[in-house]
Short mmCIF file of C-alpha atoms in Angstrom, two decimals:
data_model
loop_
_atom_site.label_atom_id
_atom_site.label_comp_id
_atom_site.label_asym_id
_atom_site.label_seq_id
_atom_site.Cartn_x
_atom_site.Cartn_y
_atom_site.Cartn_z
CA MET A 1 0.00 0.00 0.00
CA PHE A 2 1.22 3.41 -0.95
CA PHE A 3 1.22 5.13 2.42
CA SER A 4 1.25 2.10 4.70
CA ALA A 5 3.14 2.62 7.93
CA PHE A 6 3.34 -1.15 8.33
CA ALA A 7 6.00 -1.29 5.61
CA GLN A 8 8.63 -0.25 8.14
CA TRP A 9 8.41 -3.73 9.67
CA ASP A 10 9.22 -5.51 6.40
CA ILE A 11 12.98 -5.37 6.95
CA HIS A 12 12.52 -7.63 9.98
CA MET A 13 10.48 -10.32 8.18
CA VAL A 14 13.39 -12.62 7.31
CA VAL A 15 15.11 -12.98 10.67
CA ASP A 16 18.84 -12.21 10.96
CA ALA A 17 19.86 -15.68 12.07
CA PRO A 18 21.92 -18.43 10.42
CA ILE A 19 20.35 -20.99 8.12
CA GLN A 20 20.35 -24.44 9.71
CA ASN A 21 20.39 -27.76 7.90
CA THR A 22 17.56 -29.94 9.22
CA GLN A 23 17.16 -33.62 9.83
CA VAL A 24 14.43 -36.07 10.63
CA GLU A 25 15.54 -39.02 12.77
CA GLY A 26 19.14 -38.21 11.95
CA ILE A 27 18.54 -38.08 8.18
CA SER A 28 19.16 -34.75 6.42
CA TYR A 29 16.26 -33.51 4.34
CA GLY A 30 16.56 -29.77 3.96
CA TYR A 31 17.33 -26.46 5.62
CA GLU A 32 15.47 -23.85 7.62
CA PHE A 33 15.38 -20.15 8.46
CA LYS A 34 13.07 -17.94 10.56
CA LEU A 35 10.25 -15.60 9.61
CA HIS A 36 8.89 -12.72 11.72
CA TYR A 37 5.35 -11.40 11.24
CA PRO A 38 5.86 -7.84 9.98
CA THR A 39 3.48 -5.52 11.82
CA TYR A 40 2.92 -4.31 15.38
CA ARG A 41 0.54 -7.14 16.42
CA GLY A 42 0.16 -10.78 15.54
CA THR A 43 -2.27 -12.28 13.10
CA TYR A 44 -4.26 -15.38 12.29
CA LEU A 45 -2.63 -17.66 9.73
CA SER A 46 -5.89 -17.51 7.75
CA CYS A 47 -5.04 -13.88 6.97
CA ILE A 48 -1.99 -14.86 4.93
CA GLU A 49 -3.16 -14.71 1.33
CA GLU A 50 0.12 -15.48 -0.40
CA LEU A 51 3.50 -16.59 0.87
CA TYR A 52 6.47 -17.68 -1.17
CA PHE A 53 10.23 -17.76 -0.96
CA GLU A 54 13.21 -17.35 -3.26
CA VAL A 55 16.65 -18.67 -2.40
CA ASP A 56 19.56 -17.38 -4.48
CA GLY A 57 17.05 -15.88 -6.90
CA GLU A 58 15.13 -19.10 -7.53
CA ARG A 59 11.56 -19.63 -6.45
CA VAL A 60 11.21 -22.42 -3.91
CA PRO A 61 8.30 -24.66 -5.01
CA ASP A 62 5.45 -24.11 -2.53
CA GLY A 63 5.07 -27.85 -2.06
CA MET A 64 8.62 -28.07 -0.74
CA VAL A 65 7.99 -25.57 2.08
CA GLU A 66 6.92 -26.42 5.64
CA PHE A 67 5.63 -23.64 7.93
CA HIS A 68 6.32 -24.40 11.62
CA LEU A 69 4.56 -22.40 14.34
CA ASN A 70 3.02 -23.02 17.76
CA GLY A 71 4.76 -26.39 17.93
CA LYS A 72 3.05 -27.60 14.75
CA GLN A 73 4.01 -28.22 11.15
CA PHE A 74 1.77 -26.76 8.46
CA LEU A 75 1.77 -26.93 4.68
CA LEU A 76 1.53 -23.60 2.87
CA SER A 77 -1.67 -24.83 1.24
CA GLU A 78 -3.23 -25.23 4.72
CA LEU A 79 -2.73 -21.60 5.81
CA PRO A 80 -6.02 -20.11 4.50
CA GLY A 81 -8.03 -22.52 6.68
CA LEU A 82 -6.11 -21.84 9.90
CA PHE A 83 -8.37 -19.23 11.49
CA ALA A 84 -7.62 -20.54 15.00
CA GLU A 85 -3.81 -20.46 14.72
CA TYR A 86 -2.42 -17.14 15.87
CA TRP A 87 1.04 -15.92 14.91
CA HIS A 88 2.30 -13.85 17.82
CA ILE A 89 4.84 -11.17 16.97
CA THR A 90 7.48 -12.55 19.32
CA ASP A 91 7.12 -16.11 17.98
CA ASP A 92 9.10 -16.44 14.79
CA ALA A 93 7.85 -19.09 12.39
CA VAL A 94 10.40 -21.63 11.15
CA ILE A 95 10.41 -22.11 7.38
CA ARG A 96 11.79 -25.50 6.37
CA VAL A 97 12.69 -26.13 2.77
CA VAL A 98 12.80 -29.73 1.67
CA ASP A 99 16.08 -30.05 -0.23
CA TYR A 100 17.81 -33.40 0.00
CA LYS A 101 21.25 -31.95 -0.64
CA GLY A 102 20.98 -29.34 2.13
CA LEU A 103 23.25 -26.30 1.97
CA GLU A 104 27.00 -26.23 2.49
CA LYS A 105 28.14 -25.12 5.94
CA GLY A 106 29.59 -21.61 5.90
CA SER A 107 28.08 -20.72 2.53
CA VAL A 108 26.02 -17.53 2.21
CA HIS A 109 22.63 -17.44 0.50
CA SER A 110 20.14 -14.79 -0.48
CA VAL A 111 16.76 -15.54 1.12
CA LYS A 112 13.71 -13.60 -0.05
CA ALA A 113 10.24 -13.80 1.50
CA HIS A 114 7.10 -12.41 -0.13
CA MET A 115 3.89 -12.24 1.86
CA GLN A 116 0.49 -10.81 0.98
CA HIS A 117 -1.55 -10.55 4.18
CA ARG A 118 -4.96 -9.22 5.07
CA ILE A 119 -5.27 -6.83 8.02
CA PRO A 120 -8.47 -8.28 9.48
CA TYR A 121 -9.67 -5.21 11.41
CA THR A 122 -9.43 -2.75 8.51
CA GLY A 123 -12.24 -2.32 6.02
CA TYR A 124 -15.62 -3.98 5.85
CA GLU A 125 -17.78 -6.16 3.65
CA GLY A 126 -14.73 -7.85 2.21
CA ASP A 127 -12.88 -4.63 1.45
CA TYR A 128 -9.93 -5.23 3.74
CA GLY A 129 -6.56 -3.59 3.93
CA VAL A 130 -4.05 -5.90 2.28
CA GLU A 131 -0.32 -5.54 2.77
CA ILE A 132 2.42 -6.85 0.54
CA SER A 133 5.61 -7.38 2.51
CA GLU A 134 8.94 -8.32 1.00
CA CYS A 135 12.31 -8.86 2.63
CA THR A 136 15.62 -10.23 1.37
CA LYS A 137 18.55 -11.13 3.60
CA GLU A 138 21.96 -12.65 3.05
CA LEU A 139 22.21 -15.52 5.53
CA MET A 140 25.08 -17.89 6.31
CA VAL A 141 24.59 -21.61 6.84
CA GLU A 142 25.62 -22.70 10.33
CA MET B 1 -3.00 18.63 39.97
CA SER B 2 -6.47 17.47 39.09
CA LYS B 3 -7.30 14.41 41.19
CA ASP B 4 -10.03 13.31 38.80
CA ILE B 5 -7.68 12.80 35.87
CA LYS B 6 -4.86 10.28 36.03
CA ILE B 7 -2.10 9.62 33.53
CA GLY B 8 -1.70 6.18 32.02
CA VAL B 9 0.14 4.70 29.09
CA SER B 10 -0.82 2.20 26.46
CA ILE B 11 2.11 -0.19 26.54
CA TYR B 12 1.51 -0.46 22.80
CA SER B 13 3.63 2.72 22.84
CA PHE B 14 6.67 0.48 23.41
CA THR B 15 5.98 -1.53 20.24
CA TYR B 16 9.49 -1.05 18.84
CA PHE B 17 11.11 -2.57 21.91
CA TYR B 18 8.59 -5.40 22.32
CA ASP B 19 8.33 -6.41 18.67
CA LEU B 20 12.10 -6.64 18.26
CA LYS B 21 12.40 -8.53 21.56
CA LEU B 22 14.56 -5.84 23.13
CA MET B 23 12.19 -5.71 26.13
CA ASP B 24 9.62 -8.15 27.52
CA LEU B 25 6.28 -7.43 29.15
CA GLU B 26 7.80 -6.99 32.61
CA ASP B 27 10.42 -4.58 31.24
CA LEU B 28 7.64 -2.46 29.72
CA LEU B 29 5.59 -2.35 32.91
CA ARG B 30 8.62 -1.48 35.04
CA THR B 31 9.55 1.29 32.60
CA ALA B 32 5.99 2.66 32.61
CA HIS B 33 6.08 2.78 36.43
CA GLU B 34 9.49 4.46 36.48
CA MET B 35 8.27 7.13 34.05
CA GLY B 36 5.49 8.07 36.47
CA TYR B 37 2.50 6.42 34.83
CA GLU B 38 -0.21 5.11 37.18
CA GLY B 39 -2.16 2.90 34.81
CA VAL B 40 -1.69 0.91 31.63
CA GLU B 41 -3.62 -0.28 28.63
CA ILE B 42 -2.71 -3.59 27.04
CA VAL B 43 -3.40 -4.44 23.40
CA VAL B 44 -3.91 -8.13 24.00
CA ALA B 45 -3.59 -9.18 20.35
CA GLN B 46 -0.09 -7.73 20.57
CA MET B 47 1.21 -8.74 23.98
CA ALA B 48 -0.70 -11.75 25.31
CA PRO B 49 1.35 -14.72 24.01
CA GLU B 50 -1.60 -17.13 24.05
CA TYR B 51 -4.01 -14.75 22.31
CA PRO B 52 -6.86 -15.29 21.65
CA ASN B 53 -7.07 -18.41 23.86
CA ILE B 54 -5.60 -16.84 26.98
CA SER B 55 -5.04 -19.07 30.02
CA ASP B 56 -5.76 -18.26 33.65
CA GLU B 57 -2.06 -18.86 34.34
CA TRP B 58 -1.01 -16.07 31.99
CA ILE B 59 -3.59 -13.72 33.47
CA ALA B 60 -2.33 -14.51 36.99
CA HIS B 61 1.21 -13.76 35.83
CA PHE B 62 0.10 -10.47 34.27
CA LYS B 63 -1.76 -9.43 37.45
CA GLU B 64 1.32 -10.18 39.55
CA LEU B 65 3.37 -7.88 37.34
CA LEU B 66 0.75 -5.11 37.56
CA ASP B 67 0.79 -5.40 41.36
CA LYS B 68 4.57 -5.45 41.47
CA TYR B 69 4.81 -2.18 39.56
CA GLU B 70 1.75 -0.57 41.19
CA LEU B 71 -0.13 -0.17 37.93
CA HIS B 72 -3.88 -0.14 37.42
CA LEU B 73 -5.11 -2.00 34.34
CA VAL B 74 -7.09 0.78 32.71
CA SER B 75 -8.12 -0.93 29.49
CA TRP B 76 -8.13 -4.35 27.89
CA SER B 77 -7.99 -3.35 24.24
CA ALA B 78 -9.79 -5.68 21.87
CA TYR B 79 -10.25 -6.00 18.14
CA ILE B 80 -13.14 -6.83 15.89
CA ASP B 81 -11.20 -8.94 13.40
CA MET B 82 -13.92 -8.88 10.77
CA GLY B 83 -11.62 -10.34 8.11
CA LEU B 84 -10.52 -13.38 10.11
CA HIS B 85 -11.88 -15.77 7.48
CA PRO B 86 -10.70 -15.62 3.87
CA ASP B 87 -14.16 -15.89 2.35
CA ARG B 88 -16.52 -13.98 4.63
CA ASP B 89 -16.90 -11.35 7.35
CA LEU B 90 -17.56 -12.27 10.97
CA THR B 91 -21.25 -12.77 11.64
CA ASP B 92 -23.07 -10.65 14.21
CA GLU B 93 -23.15 -13.64 16.56
CA GLU B 94 -19.40 -14.14 16.19
CA ILE B 95 -18.78 -10.44 16.89
CA CYS B 96 -20.76 -10.80 20.11
CA GLU B 97 -18.97 -14.05 21.04
CA HIS B 98 -15.54 -12.47 20.57
CA THR B 99 -16.62 -9.44 22.59
CA ARG B 100 -18.00 -11.60 25.41
CA ARG B 101 -14.70 -13.49 25.57
CA ASP B 102 -12.79 -10.22 25.88
CA LEU B 103 -15.12 -8.93 28.60
CA ILE B 104 -14.61 -12.10 30.66
CA LEU B 105 -10.83 -12.13 30.21
CA ALA B 106 -10.62 -8.42 31.03
CA LYS B 107 -12.68 -8.94 34.18
CA LYS B 108 -10.35 -11.74 35.26
CA ALA B 109 -7.35 -9.52 34.63
CA GLY B 110 -8.75 -6.78 36.87
CA ALA B 111 -9.83 -4.26 34.25
CA ASP B 112 -13.28 -2.71 34.31
CA LEU B 113 -13.15 -1.57 30.68
CA VAL B 114 -12.82 -3.20 27.29
CA ARG B 115 -11.98 -0.93 24.37
CA THR B 116 -13.52 -2.19 21.19
CA GLN B 117 -13.70 -0.91 17.61
CA HIS B 118 -16.48 0.72 15.64
CA ALA B 119 -16.75 -2.38 13.44
CA ILE B 120 -18.79 -3.91 16.28
CA LYS B 121 -21.93 -2.34 14.68
CA PRO B 122 -24.67 -0.53 16.64
CA LYS B 123 -27.02 -3.49 17.08
CA ASN B 124 -24.25 -5.71 18.49
CA PHE B 125 -23.02 -2.91 20.74
CA ARG B 126 -26.47 -2.51 22.23
CA ALA B 127 -26.85 -6.29 22.53
CA MET B 128 -23.81 -6.45 24.83
CA LEU B 129 -25.45 -4.23 27.48
CA PRO B 130 -27.02 -7.03 29.61
CA PHE B 131 -23.70 -8.88 29.74
CA CYS B 132 -21.82 -5.70 30.64
CA LYS B 133 -24.31 -5.13 33.48
CA GLN B 134 -23.99 -8.74 34.63
CA LEU B 135 -20.18 -8.48 34.84
CA ASP B 136 -20.16 -4.81 35.87
CA MET B 137 -17.92 -4.00 32.91
CA LYS B 138 -17.69 -1.03 30.57
CA LEU B 139 -17.58 -1.59 26.82
CA CYS B 140 -16.26 1.47 24.99
CA ILE B 141 -15.72 2.08 21.29
CA GLU B 142 -12.63 3.97 20.25
CA MET B 143 -13.27 7.05 18.13
CA HIS B 144 -10.20 7.39 15.96
CA ALA B 145 -9.32 9.71 13.07
CA PRO B 146 -10.81 10.35 10.57
CA HIS B 147 -14.04 9.93 12.58
CA HIS B 148 -15.88 12.58 14.59
CA PRO B 149 -19.30 12.74 16.25
CA ASP B 150 -21.10 13.72 13.04
CA VAL B 151 -20.12 10.57 11.15
CA PRO B 152 -23.47 8.73 10.65
CA VAL B 153 -22.55 5.51 12.46
CA TRP B 154 -21.18 7.53 15.36
CA LYS B 155 -24.46 9.42 15.67
CA GLU B 156 -26.08 6.02 16.21
CA TYR B 157 -23.48 4.96 18.75
CA LEU B 158 -23.81 8.20 20.70
CA GLU B 159 -27.58 7.79 20.80
CA ILE B 160 -27.15 4.31 22.29
CA MET B 161 -24.67 5.64 24.85
CA ALA B 162 -27.13 8.40 25.79
CA GLU B 163 -29.89 5.93 26.67
CA PRO B 164 -30.32 5.91 30.48
CA GLU B 165 -29.72 2.16 30.84
CA SER B 166 -26.35 2.47 29.03
CA GLU B 167 -24.91 4.81 31.66
CA GLY B 168 -21.75 3.41 33.17
CA TYR B 169 -21.62 0.47 30.75
CA LEU B 170 -21.54 1.59 27.11
CA GLY B 171 -19.24 4.46 26.19
CA VAL B 172 -16.61 5.97 23.93
CA VAL B 173 -12.82 6.21 24.07
CA PRO B 174 -11.94 9.41 22.19
CA ASP B 175 -8.53 9.18 20.58
CA PHE B 176 -6.87 12.56 20.26
CA SER B 177 -5.99 11.70 16.66
CA ILE B 178 -9.46 13.04 15.84
CA PHE B 179 -8.05 16.53 16.42
CA GLN B 180 -4.95 16.13 14.25
CA TYR B 181 -4.94 18.84 11.60
CA ALA B 182 -1.60 18.30 9.84
CA PRO B 183 0.80 15.47 9.04
CA HIS B 184 3.10 14.63 11.93
CA LYS B 185 6.89 14.86 11.90
CA GLN B 186 7.49 11.26 10.84
CA MET B 187 5.08 11.55 7.92
CA ILE B 188 6.77 14.75 6.79
CA GLU B 189 10.16 13.04 6.98
CA ASN B 190 8.83 10.13 4.92
CA TYR B 191 7.37 12.46 2.27
CA LEU B 192 10.68 14.31 2.00
CA ARG B 193 12.63 11.04 1.87
CA ASP B 194 10.42 9.83 -0.96
CA GLY B 195 10.96 12.96 -3.03
CA PHE B 196 8.47 15.65 -2.03
CA ARG B 197 10.28 18.97 -2.41
CA GLU B 198 10.51 20.66 0.99
CA ASP B 199 9.43 24.18 0.03
CA LYS B 200 6.43 22.81 -1.85
CA LEU B 201 5.48 20.47 1.02
CA ASN B 202 5.55 23.34 3.52
CA ALA B 203 3.28 25.34 1.22
CA VAL B 204 0.88 22.39 0.84
CA ILE B 205 0.63 21.95 4.62
CA GLU B 206 -0.32 25.62 5.00
CA LEU B 207 -2.87 25.47 2.14
CA ASN B 208 -4.42 22.40 3.77
CA LYS B 209 -4.89 24.39 6.98
CA GLU B 210 -6.70 27.00 4.86
CA ARG B 211 -9.03 24.20 3.73
CA LEU B 212 -8.34 24.31 0.03
CA SER B 213 -9.46 21.15 -1.74
CA ALA B 214 -6.87 18.72 -3.10
CA GLU B 215 -7.68 19.87 -6.65
CA GLU B 216 -7.24 23.52 -5.66
CA ILE B 217 -3.90 22.81 -3.98
CA ILE B 218 -2.65 20.80 -6.95
CA ALA B 219 -3.55 23.72 -9.24
CA THR B 220 -1.30 26.13 -7.28
CA ASP B 221 2.01 24.70 -8.48
CA ASP B 222 3.74 22.15 -10.70
CA PHE B 223 3.67 18.90 -8.71
CA THR B 224 4.96 15.42 -9.55
CA ASP B 225 2.55 12.46 -9.54
CA TYR B 226 3.96 11.39 -6.16
CA GLU B 227 3.43 14.85 -4.73
CA LYS B 228 -0.14 14.91 -6.07
CA ASN B 229 -0.88 11.59 -4.37
CA VAL B 230 0.51 12.90 -1.10
CA ILE B 231 -1.64 16.04 -1.39
CA VAL B 232 -4.77 13.92 -1.79
CA ASP B 233 -3.69 11.88 1.25
CA ILE B 234 -3.02 14.96 3.40
CA VAL B 235 -6.35 16.57 2.53
CA GLY B 236 -8.20 13.27 3.08
CA HIS B 237 -6.70 12.69 6.50
CA PHE B 238 -6.18 16.10 8.04
CA GLN B 239 -8.60 18.62 6.61
CA SER B 240 -11.68 17.73 8.64
CA PRO B 241 -10.53 17.09 12.19
CA ALA B 242 -13.04 17.02 15.00
CA LYS B 243 -13.86 20.39 16.55
CA LEU B 244 -12.94 21.11 20.17
CA GLU B 245 -16.64 21.56 20.90
CA ASP B 246 -17.14 17.93 19.86
CA LEU B 247 -15.69 16.96 23.23
CA LYS B 248 -19.01 18.10 24.75
CA LYS B 249 -20.69 15.27 22.85
CA LEU B 250 -18.10 12.69 23.92
CA ILE B 251 -16.86 13.37 27.46
CA PRO B 252 -20.23 12.56 29.13
CA TYR B 253 -19.80 8.97 27.85
CA SER B 254 -16.01 8.74 28.20
CA PRO B 255 -14.44 6.92 31.14
CA TYR B 256 -11.10 6.76 29.33
CA ILE B 257 -9.17 8.72 26.68
CA HIS B 258 -6.38 7.77 24.27
CA GLY B 259 -3.65 10.39 24.28
CA LYS B 260 -2.48 9.70 20.74
CA PHE B 261 0.72 11.40 19.58
CA HIS B 262 3.68 10.91 17.25
CA PHE B 263 5.96 13.70 18.33
CA LEU B 264 6.46 16.19 21.16
CA ASP B 265 9.20 18.77 20.72
CA GLU B 266 11.76 19.77 23.36
CA ASN B 267 9.15 21.96 25.02
CA CYS B 268 6.73 19.02 25.09
CA HIS B 269 4.57 20.73 22.48
CA ASN B 270 2.71 18.72 19.84
CA PRO B 271 2.83 20.58 16.50
CA CYS B 272 -0.26 18.95 14.97
CA ILE B 273 -2.63 18.03 17.83
CA PRO B 274 -3.66 21.04 19.97
CA TYR B 275 -3.10 19.55 23.44
CA GLU B 276 -2.94 22.99 25.08
CA GLU B 277 -6.55 23.55 24.02
CA ILE B 278 -7.84 19.99 24.40
CA ILE B 279 -6.77 19.22 27.98
CA PRO B 280 -8.28 22.38 29.57
CA MET B 281 -11.54 21.59 27.76
CA VAL B 282 -11.46 17.98 28.99
CA LYS B 283 -10.99 19.26 32.57
CA GLU B 284 -13.71 21.87 32.21
CA LEU B 285 -16.15 19.21 31.02
CA GLY B 286 -15.59 17.26 34.22
CA PHE B 287 -13.82 14.21 32.80
CA LYS B 288 -12.94 11.65 35.43
CA GLY B 289 -10.61 8.81 34.50
CA TYR B 290 -7.36 8.01 32.78
CA ILE B 291 -5.78 9.69 29.80
CA ALA B 292 -3.34 7.10 28.44
CA SER B 293 -0.50 8.21 26.24
CA GLU B 294 -0.41 6.30 22.98
CA TYR B 295 2.84 6.94 21.18
CA GLU B 296 2.52 5.65 17.64
CA GLY B 297 6.02 6.26 16.37
CA TRP B 298 7.04 2.57 16.46
CA ASP B 299 10.65 3.58 17.07
CA GLU B 300 13.23 3.93 19.81
CA ALA B 301 12.31 7.58 20.39
CA ALA B 302 9.38 6.17 22.39
CA MET B 303 11.35 6.38 25.64
CA GLU B 304 12.04 10.10 25.47
CA GLN B 305 8.65 10.87 23.92
CA LEU B 306 6.72 9.06 26.67
CA LYS B 307 8.62 10.98 29.36
CA ARG B 308 7.77 14.24 27.59
CA TYR B 309 4.10 13.20 27.57
CA VAL B 310 4.09 12.91 31.37
CA THR B 311 5.62 16.38 31.60
CA LEU B 312 3.07 17.82 29.16
CA LEU B 313 0.06 16.35 30.92
CA ASN B 314 1.26 17.21 34.42
CA ARG B 315 1.71 20.79 33.25
CA LEU B 316 -1.70 21.03 31.62
CA LEU B 317 -3.51 19.28 34.48
CA GLU B 318 -2.10 21.60 37.16
CA ASP B 319 -4.88 23.51 38.84
#
């Protein structure tokens, strides 16, 4: 939005923290980084209208992304139905990318997040305020 | 010092520090106490970690902190999240259910007031009266810019508040943003950063005060498309602020006021909200309750700004 004050939070959306390679039962299957909800209060996951990621300039297929929050693992395709899952602003979501190779320790990667999210208390009769937040960070693999 | 009017703070004012995890809830409450504030407002959707399914354990923890720092919980600030679902608005019944939940949680937490939003709709607002009476709780709608008492839906709300049975239960929280007549310092800085030429912006701000329309202002000079958009925005937001006399329509139903601000200068003067005129009028009208500072700068200047607010209000409230 042209004059949105919320935009000032966008630079915090991809969290400044190292990328970690992830395992399940000791078997590597991808890597993860953290995502911060970019406004002054939290939101319901059902208010996320679009969320995608690019790593080193390449779009990560949505089906290869897991969204972890509140101790649970969600698929991106499940988000619109999650009207009872609240994303608190001090709880960063963990984004896991399924990538069997993982990423090389010590390497640096460009991580971009794009999120279109509805502000549920603005506007009426379906005419809600919608924010588009983007953030790119250079993150090192730990 | 007027004994009827106390100074509180919405801990939302510390958003920068809380959001970036530089301070936790206890840090904010201790800081509010040290600055001289007597009461606090909490925006629960922002600072209650289990929101909206808040446990008794968290409420007990919150009450302990309030006791520790000698703070009265002035307001439990709630939302009407009409757009919660992707494909529909909340129904009237859901609006009432959400509001009932907030009233119960607020009561448990020791507040006697829930601040809600005008999206509640007049019929739902009125429908909450029996429950407010049952719990002995106030339900108050925030009046925020660009609204004022002559906005049609607000005329309806004020009529409901004026009904004898509503007294002490259904009211309004005026937010001083309704009196803002010019863009604040941060907005001006953003406009300049994004390319609005300073001499032209200063001229536009003055022409807006003279109530020229956006088209008339645009016709006075050679503006870029960006500058034209900003002019439309400035006129839309700041040309029709509430009148001071409007307080006469609000204060009789106001147990609580939001002291909105974005910037106080070194003399604790606000350049775009006329505090020096508002506060004497609030006193004269016999307001009893808290005025809570609501700093909306979302930056680290909050600390200095919130101290200046205490100085400003203490000065204006002196008898």
